[in-house]
mmCIF file of C-alpha atoms in Angstrom:
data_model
loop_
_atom_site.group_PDB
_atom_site.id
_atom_site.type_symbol
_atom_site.label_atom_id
_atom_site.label_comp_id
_atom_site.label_asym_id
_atom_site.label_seq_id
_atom_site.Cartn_x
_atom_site.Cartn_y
_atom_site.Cartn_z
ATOM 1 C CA UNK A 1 62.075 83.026 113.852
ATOM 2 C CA UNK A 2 60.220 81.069 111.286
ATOM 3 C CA UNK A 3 60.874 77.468 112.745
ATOM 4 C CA UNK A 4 60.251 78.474 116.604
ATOM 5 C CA UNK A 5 57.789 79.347 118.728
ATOM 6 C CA UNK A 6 57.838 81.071 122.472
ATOM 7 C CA UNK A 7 55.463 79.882 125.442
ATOM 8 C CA UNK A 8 56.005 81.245 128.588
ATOM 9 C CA UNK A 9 54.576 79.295 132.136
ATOM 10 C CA UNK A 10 54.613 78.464 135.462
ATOM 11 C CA UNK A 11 57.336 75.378 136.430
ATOM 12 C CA UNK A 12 54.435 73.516 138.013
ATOM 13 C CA UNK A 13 52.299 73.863 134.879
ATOM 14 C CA UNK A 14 54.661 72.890 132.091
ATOM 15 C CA UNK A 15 53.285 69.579 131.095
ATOM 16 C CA UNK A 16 49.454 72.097 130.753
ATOM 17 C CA UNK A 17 51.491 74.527 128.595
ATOM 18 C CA UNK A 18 52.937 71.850 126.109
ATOM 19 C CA UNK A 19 49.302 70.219 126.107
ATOM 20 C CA UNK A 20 47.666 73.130 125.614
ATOM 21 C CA UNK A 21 50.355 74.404 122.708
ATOM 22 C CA UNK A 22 49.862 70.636 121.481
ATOM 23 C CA UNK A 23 54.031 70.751 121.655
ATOM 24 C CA UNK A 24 54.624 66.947 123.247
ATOM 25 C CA UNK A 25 55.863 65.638 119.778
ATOM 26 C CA UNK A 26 58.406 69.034 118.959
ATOM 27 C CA UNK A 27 61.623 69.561 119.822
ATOM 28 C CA UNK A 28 61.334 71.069 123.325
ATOM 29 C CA UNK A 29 63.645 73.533 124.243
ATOM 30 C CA UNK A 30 63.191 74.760 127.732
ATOM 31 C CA UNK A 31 65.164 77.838 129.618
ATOM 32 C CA UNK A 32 65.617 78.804 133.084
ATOM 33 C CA UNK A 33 67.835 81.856 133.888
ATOM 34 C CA UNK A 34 67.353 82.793 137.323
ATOM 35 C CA UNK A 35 63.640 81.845 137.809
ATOM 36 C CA UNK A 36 63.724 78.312 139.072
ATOM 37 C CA UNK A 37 65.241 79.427 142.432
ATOM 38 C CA UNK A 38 61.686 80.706 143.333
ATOM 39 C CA UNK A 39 60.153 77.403 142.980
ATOM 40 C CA UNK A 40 59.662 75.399 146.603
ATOM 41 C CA UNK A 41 61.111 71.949 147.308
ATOM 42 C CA UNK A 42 57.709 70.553 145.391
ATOM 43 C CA UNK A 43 57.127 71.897 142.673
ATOM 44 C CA UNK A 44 60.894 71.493 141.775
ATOM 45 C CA UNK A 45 60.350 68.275 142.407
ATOM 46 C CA UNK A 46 57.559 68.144 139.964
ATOM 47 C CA UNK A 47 58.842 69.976 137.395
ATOM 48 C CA UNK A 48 61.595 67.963 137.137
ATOM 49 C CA UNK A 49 59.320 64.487 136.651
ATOM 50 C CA UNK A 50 57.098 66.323 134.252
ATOM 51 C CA UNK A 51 59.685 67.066 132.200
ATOM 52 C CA UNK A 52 61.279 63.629 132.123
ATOM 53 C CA UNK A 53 58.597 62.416 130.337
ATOM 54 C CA UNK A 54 59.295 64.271 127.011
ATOM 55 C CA UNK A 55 61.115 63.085 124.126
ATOM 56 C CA UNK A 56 63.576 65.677 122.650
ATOM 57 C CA UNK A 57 63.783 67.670 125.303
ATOM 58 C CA UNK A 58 66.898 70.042 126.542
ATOM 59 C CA UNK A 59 66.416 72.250 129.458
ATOM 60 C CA UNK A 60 69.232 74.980 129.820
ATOM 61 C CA UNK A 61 69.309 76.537 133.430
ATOM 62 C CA UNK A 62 71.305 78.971 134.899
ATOM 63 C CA UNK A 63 70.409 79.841 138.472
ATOM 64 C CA UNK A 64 72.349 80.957 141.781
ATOM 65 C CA UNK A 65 72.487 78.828 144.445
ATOM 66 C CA UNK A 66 74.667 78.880 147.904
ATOM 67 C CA UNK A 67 78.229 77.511 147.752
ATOM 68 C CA UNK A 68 78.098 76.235 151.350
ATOM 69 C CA UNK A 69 74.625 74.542 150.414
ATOM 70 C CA UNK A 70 76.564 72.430 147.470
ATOM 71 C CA UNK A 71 79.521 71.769 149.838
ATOM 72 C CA UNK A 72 77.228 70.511 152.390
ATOM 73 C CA UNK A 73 75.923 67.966 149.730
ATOM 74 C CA UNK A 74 73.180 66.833 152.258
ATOM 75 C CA UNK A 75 69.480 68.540 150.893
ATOM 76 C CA UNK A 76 68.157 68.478 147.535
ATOM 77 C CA UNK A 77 67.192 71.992 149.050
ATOM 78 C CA UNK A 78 67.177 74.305 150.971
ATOM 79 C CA UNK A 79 66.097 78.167 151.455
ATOM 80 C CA UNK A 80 68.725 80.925 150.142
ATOM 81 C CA UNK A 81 66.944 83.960 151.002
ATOM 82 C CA UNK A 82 63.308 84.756 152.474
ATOM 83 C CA UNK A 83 61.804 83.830 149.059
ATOM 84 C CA UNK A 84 64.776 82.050 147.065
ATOM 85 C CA UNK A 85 66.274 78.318 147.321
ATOM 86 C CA UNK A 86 69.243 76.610 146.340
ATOM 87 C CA UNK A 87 68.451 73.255 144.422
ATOM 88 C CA UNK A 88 70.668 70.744 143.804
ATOM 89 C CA UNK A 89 69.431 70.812 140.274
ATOM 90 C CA UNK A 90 71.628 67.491 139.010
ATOM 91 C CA UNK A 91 69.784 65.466 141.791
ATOM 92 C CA UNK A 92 66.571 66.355 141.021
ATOM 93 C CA UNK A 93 67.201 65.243 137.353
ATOM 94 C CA UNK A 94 68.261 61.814 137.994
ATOM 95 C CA UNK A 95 65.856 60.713 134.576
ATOM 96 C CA UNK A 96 67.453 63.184 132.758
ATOM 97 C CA UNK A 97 71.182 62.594 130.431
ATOM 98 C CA UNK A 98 73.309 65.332 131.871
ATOM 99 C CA UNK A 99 74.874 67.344 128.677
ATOM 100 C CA UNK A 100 76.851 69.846 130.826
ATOM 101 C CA UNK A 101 77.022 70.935 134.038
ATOM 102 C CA UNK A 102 78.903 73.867 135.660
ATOM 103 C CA UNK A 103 79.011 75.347 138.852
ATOM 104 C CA UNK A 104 80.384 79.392 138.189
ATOM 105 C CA UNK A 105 82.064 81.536 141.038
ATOM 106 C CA UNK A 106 82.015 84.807 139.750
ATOM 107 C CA UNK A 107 82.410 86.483 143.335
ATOM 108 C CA UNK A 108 85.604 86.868 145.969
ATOM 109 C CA UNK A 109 85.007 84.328 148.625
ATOM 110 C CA UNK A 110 85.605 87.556 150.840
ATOM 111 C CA UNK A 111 83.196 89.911 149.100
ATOM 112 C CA UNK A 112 80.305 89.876 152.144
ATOM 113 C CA UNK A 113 77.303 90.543 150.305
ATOM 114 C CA UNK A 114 77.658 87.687 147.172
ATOM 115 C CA UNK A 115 80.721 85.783 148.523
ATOM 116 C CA UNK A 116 78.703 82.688 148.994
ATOM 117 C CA UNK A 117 76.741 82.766 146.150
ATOM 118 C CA UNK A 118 77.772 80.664 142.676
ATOM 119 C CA UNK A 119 76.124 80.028 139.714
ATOM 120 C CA UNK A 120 74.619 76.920 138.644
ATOM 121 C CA UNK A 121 74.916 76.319 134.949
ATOM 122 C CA UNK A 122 73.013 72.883 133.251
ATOM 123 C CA UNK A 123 72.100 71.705 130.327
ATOM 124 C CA UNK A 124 70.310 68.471 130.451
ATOM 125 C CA UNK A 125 68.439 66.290 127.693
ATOM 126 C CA UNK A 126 65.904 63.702 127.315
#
């Protein structure tokens, strides 16, 4: 695409990658499908404040997190697997304007293996 470029990073190093790409004053269009679940209760954290401070931003995530975890409504996170987590990603973007936000239960509550598990669709803005 003529009018778009692709930069791939490390959540904790996104406000590096935008400096380095000299991208702060673009229109910043950030995805996470599945890969933000790896990040720790930190650098979540992080990310999250880094990205707040960008003007014309929209960061599209879809990741899975535990249903029980979201019912619970107590952590901003919390471990889903031995290297996953489940992040209450609308908390953790309390500077953030909230375009959409979904929460997608493609599995049986009875099916053992993925009965638990939801998806967490946002779409937030700066």
């Amino acid at each position: 695409y003529k009018n778009f470029d692709f930069y791939k990073c490390h959540a904790e190093d996104i406000d590096k990658c935008i400096k380095e790409f000299s991208i702060s004053d673009k229109e910043l269009v950030i995805i996470s499908i599945g890969s933000l679940q790896y990040v720790n209760q930190f650098f979540i954290s992080d990310f999250f404040h880094k990205i707040s401070k960008y003007n014309n931003m929209n960061l599209f995530l879809m990741e899975p997190v535990s249903l029980s975890f979201l019912k619970n409504d107590v952590k901003l996170s919390d471990n889903r697997a031995f290297t996953s987590f489940s992040h209450n990603y609308k908390k953790y973007s309390k500077n953030l304007i909230t375009v959409e936000e979904k929460i997608i239960t493609p599995y049986s509550i009875n099916d053992k293996k993925h009965g638990d598990t939801a998806h967490y669709y946002l779409h937030l803005k700066s």
